[in-house]
Amino acid sequence: MSPFSHHIYNGKKMALFTKIPEKSFKNFKNTYSLYFFTIIFGVLRYNLVMSKFLYENYKDYFRVGAAISGIILMNDAEKDELFQNMKKRMEEFKKNFKPQPGMPVFKFPEPQPFPKGDMPDKKLAAEQFNLVVAENECKMGSIYHGPDQFDFSGADRLLAFAKQNNQAMRWHTLVWHNQSPRWIFEDGNGGKASKELLEERLKKYIFTVGERYKDDICSVDVVNECISDKNFVLRDGADRSQWFDILGPDYVDKAFFWAKEAFPNSSLVINDYNLEMIEGKRQGMYKLVKGMKERGVPVDTVGLQMHINIQNPPVSEIEQTIELYGSLGLNVIVTEMEVSAYVDKDFEHPDPRREYDKAFLDEQAERYAQIFECFRKEARAGILKDVVLWGITDRMSWKNNFPAPGRGDCPLLFDGDGNPKPAFDRLTK
Ligand code: G3I
């Protein structure tokens, strides 16, 4: 058998050419001519398969990115330590979990050890995308461990990966009410940090991160998820924002002014979820960014997270949302997209587990295809710049267990083993 006869691609074994039966050898006077033809055929077929690169298909319109879980860049010992932690956490979670009355009860999936060696996500991340963002490693809670303690190991690791693969990198995120370290809001004597102290800490953080990464980061989520789901104005202390609680409403403007100094060449993004899904929230963000522009605040891009599902929202609403922010002269990027199999109208009573059969996978493929067509249109109009998916394989998606513990989801372009799903095939057609 020729050494070129198989190529492992996307975790799938794809024959580069069909095995030729032994007896047909006799028809060739010279075995070398067989090798010559098979190599040519192999190279042609190889090129055909390998031209299925997602980012290449859209390179004239927008970059295609993926959120990278730090796990896929870990070595085996690190993965094992994480697995042990997860087992401990799962035990605690199960002990404390109280289902809502009427909520379907799913079987809790026991954490499984991570595969040894490279996971398929790593190869796919390198091959299929020209933009990366850390799923967790660039959040304040991962980095800022004390007034003078910074841990950049996760961020550095991803940046090295991006450079090695000629990819751009985004920063997610500077200011967020979640995954912020607890100490930052405390005064060290059991009380709240003062406004002056918290401002000083935030400023120091933004400038320290900028100093290290300003030349390597194409866009920065400066403020994340600051619009309240209750009244569509700035999330306040009662709605879990200690930033608002201590610094007051102008913390958003200030963060952008500092980010502009710290990252003078990056685009500065205000990022939120459900903007394409909920009209009130879309308008709330519109009012906020309009006001910011009028005040001369250096925001230049709105980030639509786009954690959407198989039904909602309709493509027309996605289009309207992009155009609404575009009408203010802002750019738009899609920052965290996936298409869940579940509509989950009411998070307290999520949909029962469904089959991920051919009909579903084709429907999902069609939905991805229609939305990416809309993205193309909005890129042509000069508004949409980047599209980032929140993960690579279904196995690693944050949607597994959210909002229904024990219910796996199926929202991305590659299945758990890294095989391309129909949605990937549609987007690379
Ligand atoms: O790092 C710990 C590890 O030490 C521990 O052993 C392990 C046990 O499960 O947990 C690890 O932390 C988890 C972390 O992900 C890294 O895997 C946290 O428990 C878990 O809460 C955290 O979830 C992340 C979530 O943000 C936190 O809010 C998800 O991976 C991440 O996908 C998600 O991303 C957010 C965006 O930042 C903002 N928009 C919404 C999006 C989805 O929630």
mmCIF file of C-alpha atoms in Angstrom, residues 200-405:
data_model
loop_
_atom_site.group_PDB
_atom_site.id
_atom_site.type_symbol
_atom_site.label_atom_id
_atom_site.label_comp_id
_atom_site.label_asym_id
_atom_site.label_seq_id
_atom_site.Cartn_x
_atom_site.Cartn_y
_atom_site.Cartn_z
ATOM 1 C CA GLU A 200 -6.921 52.653 40.918
ATOM 2 C CA ARG A 201 -6.985 48.843 40.759
ATOM 3 C CA LEU A 202 -8.964 48.742 37.538
ATOM 4 C CA LYS A 203 -6.743 51.329 35.908
ATOM 5 C CA LYS A 204 -3.643 49.420 36.944
ATOM 6 C CA TYR A 205 -5.108 46.221 35.535
ATOM 7 C CA ILE A 206 -6.023 47.731 32.174
ATOM 8 C CA PHE A 207 -2.609 49.382 31.775
ATOM 9 C CA THR A 208 -0.678 46.282 32.866
ATOM 10 C CA VAL A 209 -2.542 44.091 30.378
ATOM 11 C CA GLY A 210 -2.139 46.719 27.631
ATOM 12 C CA GLU A 211 1.576 47.080 28.298
ATOM 13 C CA ARG A 212 2.045 43.363 27.758
ATOM 14 C CA TYR A 213 -0.325 42.662 24.873
ATOM 15 C CA LYS A 214 -1.135 45.914 23.044
ATOM 16 C CA ASP A 215 0.789 44.942 19.910
ATOM 17 C CA ASP A 216 -0.757 41.491 19.677
ATOM 18 C CA ILE A 217 -4.464 42.020 20.217
ATOM 19 C CA CYS A 218 -6.749 43.052 17.365
ATOM 20 C CA SER A 219 -9.817 43.786 19.469
ATOM 21 C CA VAL A 220 -10.634 44.044 23.146
ATOM 22 C CA ASP A 221 -13.931 43.419 24.925
ATOM 23 C CA VAL A 222 -13.577 46.397 27.217
ATOM 24 C CA VAL A 223 -16.886 46.027 29.038
ATOM 25 C CA ASN A 224 -18.856 42.808 28.975
ATOM 26 C CA GLU A 225 -22.566 42.226 29.651
ATOM 27 C CA CYS A 226 -23.265 45.596 31.285
ATOM 28 C CA ILE A 227 -26.919 45.893 30.168
ATOM 29 C CA SER A 228 -29.463 44.575 32.638
ATOM 30 C CA ASP A 229 -32.000 41.981 31.470
ATOM 31 C CA LYS A 230 -34.555 43.518 33.808
ATOM 32 C CA ASN A 231 -34.837 47.107 32.588
ATOM 33 C CA PHE A 232 -32.270 47.319 29.763
ATOM 34 C CA VAL A 233 -30.245 50.084 31.367
ATOM 35 C CA LEU A 234 -26.843 49.672 33.011
ATOM 36 C CA ARG A 235 -26.751 46.661 35.309
ATOM 37 C CA ASP A 236 -26.443 47.957 38.855
ATOM 38 C CA GLY A 237 -25.381 46.591 42.209
ATOM 39 C CA ALA A 238 -28.737 44.902 42.775
ATOM 40 C CA ASP A 239 -28.169 43.136 39.469
ATOM 41 C CA ARG A 240 -24.762 41.745 40.421
ATOM 42 C CA SER A 241 -22.491 44.516 39.134
ATOM 43 C CA GLN A 242 -20.077 45.498 41.854
ATOM 44 C CA TRP A 243 -18.401 47.743 39.285
ATOM 45 C CA PHE A 244 -21.525 49.872 39.046
ATOM 46 C CA ASP A 245 -22.182 49.579 42.754
ATOM 47 C CA ILE A 246 -18.825 51.039 43.770
ATOM 48 C CA LEU A 247 -17.778 53.147 40.781
ATOM 49 C CA GLY A 248 -21.161 54.466 39.647
ATOM 50 C CA PRO A 249 -22.501 54.583 36.072
ATOM 51 C CA ASP A 250 -19.504 56.291 34.471
ATOM 52 C CA TYR A 251 -17.274 53.235 35.014
ATOM 53 C CA VAL A 252 -18.097 52.189 31.433
ATOM 54 C CA ASP A 253 -16.857 55.446 29.878
ATOM 55 C CA LYS A 254 -13.767 55.449 32.071
ATOM 56 C CA ALA A 255 -12.854 51.885 31.177
ATOM 57 C CA PHE A 256 -13.006 52.811 27.484
ATOM 58 C CA PHE A 257 -10.833 55.920 27.931
ATOM 59 C CA TRP A 258 -8.200 53.873 29.791
ATOM 60 C CA ALA A 259 -8.439 51.041 27.258
ATOM 61 C CA LYS A 260 -7.826 53.519 24.434
ATOM 62 C CA GLU A 261 -4.579 54.589 26.069
ATOM 63 C CA ALA A 262 -3.576 51.056 26.936
ATOM 64 C CA PHE A 263 -4.462 49.500 23.549
ATOM 65 C CA PRO A 264 -4.084 52.416 21.112
ATOM 66 C CA ASN A 265 -4.235 50.217 18.006
ATOM 67 C CA SER A 266 -6.945 47.718 18.923
ATOM 68 C CA SER A 267 -10.612 48.064 18.253
ATOM 69 C CA LEU A 268 -12.577 48.590 21.460
ATOM 70 C CA VAL A 269 -15.711 46.540 21.899
ATOM 71 C CA ILE A 270 -18.766 46.673 24.119
ATOM 72 C CA ASN A 271 -20.030 43.096 24.238
ATOM 73 C CA ASP A 272 -23.371 41.624 25.311
ATOM 74 C CA TYR A 273 -25.817 38.747 24.844
ATOM 75 C CA ASN A 274 -29.409 38.664 23.541
ATOM 76 C CA LEU A 275 -29.033 41.926 21.606
ATOM 77 C CA GLU A 276 -30.203 40.088 18.483
ATOM 78 C CA MET A 277 -32.871 38.246 20.454
ATOM 79 C CA ILE A 278 -34.606 40.843 22.639
ATOM 80 C CA GLU A 279 -35.749 44.126 21.140
ATOM 81 C CA GLY A 280 -35.676 45.991 24.475
ATOM 82 C CA LYS A 281 -32.094 44.963 25.176
ATOM 83 C CA ARG A 282 -31.049 45.875 21.618
ATOM 84 C CA GLN A 283 -32.505 49.366 22.130
ATOM 85 C CA GLY A 284 -30.940 49.638 25.583
ATOM 86 C CA MET A 285 -27.509 48.990 24.080
ATOM 87 C CA TYR A 286 -28.297 51.418 21.253
ATOM 88 C CA LYS A 287 -29.047 54.219 23.726
ATOM 89 C CA LEU A 288 -25.925 53.452 25.714
ATOM 90 C CA VAL A 289 -23.523 53.469 22.755
ATOM 91 C CA LYS A 290 -25.208 56.477 21.150
ATOM 92 C CA GLY A 291 -24.651 58.409 24.369
ATOM 93 C CA MET A 292 -21.055 57.182 24.557
ATOM 94 C CA LYS A 293 -20.367 58.353 20.999
ATOM 95 C CA GLU A 294 -21.894 61.759 21.791
ATOM 96 C CA ARG A 295 -19.649 62.053 24.840
ATOM 97 C CA GLY A 296 -16.588 61.202 22.747
ATOM 98 C CA VAL A 297 -16.004 57.838 24.417
ATOM 99 C CA PRO A 298 -13.725 55.741 22.181
ATOM 100 C CA VAL A 299 -16.035 52.750 21.623
ATOM 101 C CA ASP A 300 -15.865 51.624 17.995
ATOM 102 C CA THR A 301 -17.541 48.200 17.933
ATOM 103 C CA VAL A 302 -20.566 46.417 19.347
ATOM 104 C CA GLY A 303 -20.034 42.716 20.063
ATOM 105 C CA LEU A 304 -23.059 40.475 19.558
ATOM 106 C CA GLN A 305 -22.445 37.320 21.552
ATOM 107 C CA MET A 306 -25.119 35.412 19.627
ATOM 108 C CA HIS A 307 -25.721 32.448 21.906
ATOM 109 C CA ILE A 308 -28.720 31.587 19.778
ATOM 110 C CA ASN A 309 -30.749 28.483 19.102
ATOM 111 C CA ILE A 310 -32.179 26.427 16.317
ATOM 112 C CA GLN A 311 -35.320 28.591 16.127
ATOM 113 C CA ASN A 312 -34.637 32.034 17.516
ATOM 114 C CA PRO A 313 -34.063 34.724 16.519
ATOM 115 C CA PRO A 314 -35.086 34.923 12.858
ATOM 116 C CA VAL A 315 -32.300 35.934 10.487
ATOM 117 C CA SER A 316 -34.132 39.196 9.765
ATOM 118 C CA GLU A 317 -33.685 40.252 13.392
ATOM 119 C CA ILE A 318 -29.984 39.480 13.320
ATOM 120 C CA GLU A 319 -29.724 41.635 10.209
ATOM 121 C CA GLN A 320 -31.700 44.505 11.793
ATOM 122 C CA THR A 321 -29.504 44.391 14.884
ATOM 123 C CA ILE A 322 -26.270 44.619 12.910
ATOM 124 C CA GLU A 323 -27.666 47.476 10.807
ATOM 125 C CA LEU A 324 -28.972 49.341 13.844
ATOM 126 C CA TYR A 325 -25.496 49.638 15.375
ATOM 127 C CA GLY A 326 -24.003 50.205 11.938
ATOM 128 C CA SER A 327 -26.273 53.248 11.588
ATOM 129 C CA LEU A 328 -24.321 54.874 14.424
ATOM 130 C CA GLY A 329 -21.088 54.451 12.473
ATOM 131 C CA LEU A 330 -20.035 51.562 14.707
ATOM 132 C CA ASN A 331 -18.605 48.266 13.547
ATOM 133 C CA VAL A 332 -20.180 45.007 14.658
ATOM 134 C CA ILE A 333 -18.505 41.714 15.439
ATOM 135 C CA VAL A 334 -20.072 38.411 16.398
ATOM 136 C CA THR A 335 -18.192 37.305 19.473
ATOM 137 C CA GLU A 336 -19.549 34.048 20.917
ATOM 138 C CA MET A 337 -21.826 32.309 18.454
ATOM 139 C CA GLU A 338 -23.279 28.820 18.688
ATOM 140 C CA VAL A 339 -26.661 27.356 17.667
ATOM 141 C CA SER A 340 -28.164 25.345 20.498
ATOM 142 C CA ALA A 341 -30.520 22.452 19.809
ATOM 143 C CA TYR A 342 -32.818 23.811 22.522
ATOM 144 C CA VAL A 343 -35.181 26.735 22.595
ATOM 145 C CA ASP A 344 -35.610 26.668 26.396
ATOM 146 C CA LYS A 345 -38.184 29.441 26.596
ATOM 147 C CA ASP A 346 -38.207 29.108 30.332
ATOM 148 C CA PHE A 347 -34.861 28.278 31.921
ATOM 149 C CA GLU A 348 -36.576 26.843 34.999
ATOM 150 C CA HIS A 349 -38.272 24.249 32.789
ATOM 151 C CA PRO A 350 -35.841 23.479 29.974
ATOM 152 C CA ASP A 351 -36.734 21.377 26.921
ATOM 153 C CA PRO A 352 -36.327 17.618 27.215
ATOM 154 C CA ARG A 353 -33.296 16.007 25.566
ATOM 155 C CA ARG A 354 -33.833 15.493 21.817
ATOM 156 C CA GLU A 355 -32.161 13.252 19.271
ATOM 157 C CA TYR A 356 -29.354 14.772 17.221
ATOM 158 C CA ASP A 357 -30.469 12.867 14.140
ATOM 159 C CA LYS A 358 -29.944 13.666 10.474
ATOM 160 C CA ALA A 359 -33.052 15.833 10.322
ATOM 161 C CA PHE A 360 -31.813 17.977 13.207
ATOM 162 C CA LEU A 361 -28.250 18.209 11.890
ATOM 163 C CA ASP A 362 -29.508 19.269 8.448
ATOM 164 C CA GLU A 363 -31.797 21.857 9.986
ATOM 165 C CA GLN A 364 -28.885 23.214 12.004
ATOM 166 C CA ALA A 365 -26.715 23.287 8.878
ATOM 167 C CA GLU A 366 -29.361 25.278 7.036
ATOM 168 C CA ARG A 367 -29.636 27.744 9.916
ATOM 169 C CA TYR A 368 -25.867 28.283 10.086
ATOM 170 C CA ALA A 369 -25.779 28.725 6.303
ATOM 171 C CA GLN A 370 -28.545 31.339 6.267
ATOM 172 C CA ILE A 371 -26.987 33.298 9.093
ATOM 173 C CA PHE A 372 -23.540 33.265 7.497
ATOM 174 C CA GLU A 373 -25.125 34.568 4.291
ATOM 175 C CA CYS A 374 -26.516 37.462 6.315
ATOM 176 C CA PHE A 375 -23.011 38.008 7.762
ATOM 177 C CA ARG A 376 -21.601 38.156 4.239
ATOM 178 C CA LYS A 377 -24.130 40.807 3.326
ATOM 179 C CA GLU A 378 -23.348 42.901 6.386
ATOM 180 C CA ALA A 379 -19.618 42.538 5.773
ATOM 181 C CA ARG A 380 -20.145 43.802 2.214
ATOM 182 C CA ALA A 381 -21.987 46.770 3.720
ATOM 183 C CA GLY A 382 -18.818 47.471 5.725
ATOM 184 C CA ILE A 383 -20.366 46.870 9.146
ATOM 185 C CA LEU A 384 -19.533 43.311 10.188
ATOM 186 C CA LYS A 385 -15.848 42.582 10.736
ATOM 187 C CA ASP A 386 -15.360 39.273 12.563
ATOM 188 C CA VAL A 387 -17.378 36.180 13.424
ATOM 189 C CA VAL A 388 -16.279 34.098 16.390
ATOM 190 C CA LEU A 389 -17.745 30.745 17.433
ATOM 191 C CA TRP A 390 -17.801 29.937 21.133
ATOM 192 C CA GLY A 391 -15.908 26.671 20.856
ATOM 193 C CA ILE A 392 -14.937 24.042 18.307
ATOM 194 C CA THR A 393 -16.280 20.600 19.203
ATOM 195 C CA ASP A 394 -19.627 19.895 20.848
ATOM 196 C CA ARG A 395 -17.859 17.938 23.569
ATOM 197 C CA MET A 396 -16.218 21.095 24.897
ATOM 198 C CA SER A 397 -19.175 23.473 24.608
ATOM 199 C CA TRP A 398 -20.268 25.422 27.689
ATOM 200 C CA LYS A 399 -23.862 24.657 26.577
ATOM 201 C CA ASN A 400 -23.519 21.093 27.825
ATOM 202 C CA ASN A 401 -25.273 21.266 31.185
ATOM 203 C CA PHE A 402 -26.507 24.831 30.642
ATOM 204 C CA PRO A 403 -29.229 25.657 31.464
ATOM 205 C CA ALA A 404 -30.151 22.022 32.097
ATOM 206 C CA PRO A 405 -27.603 20.118 34.177
#
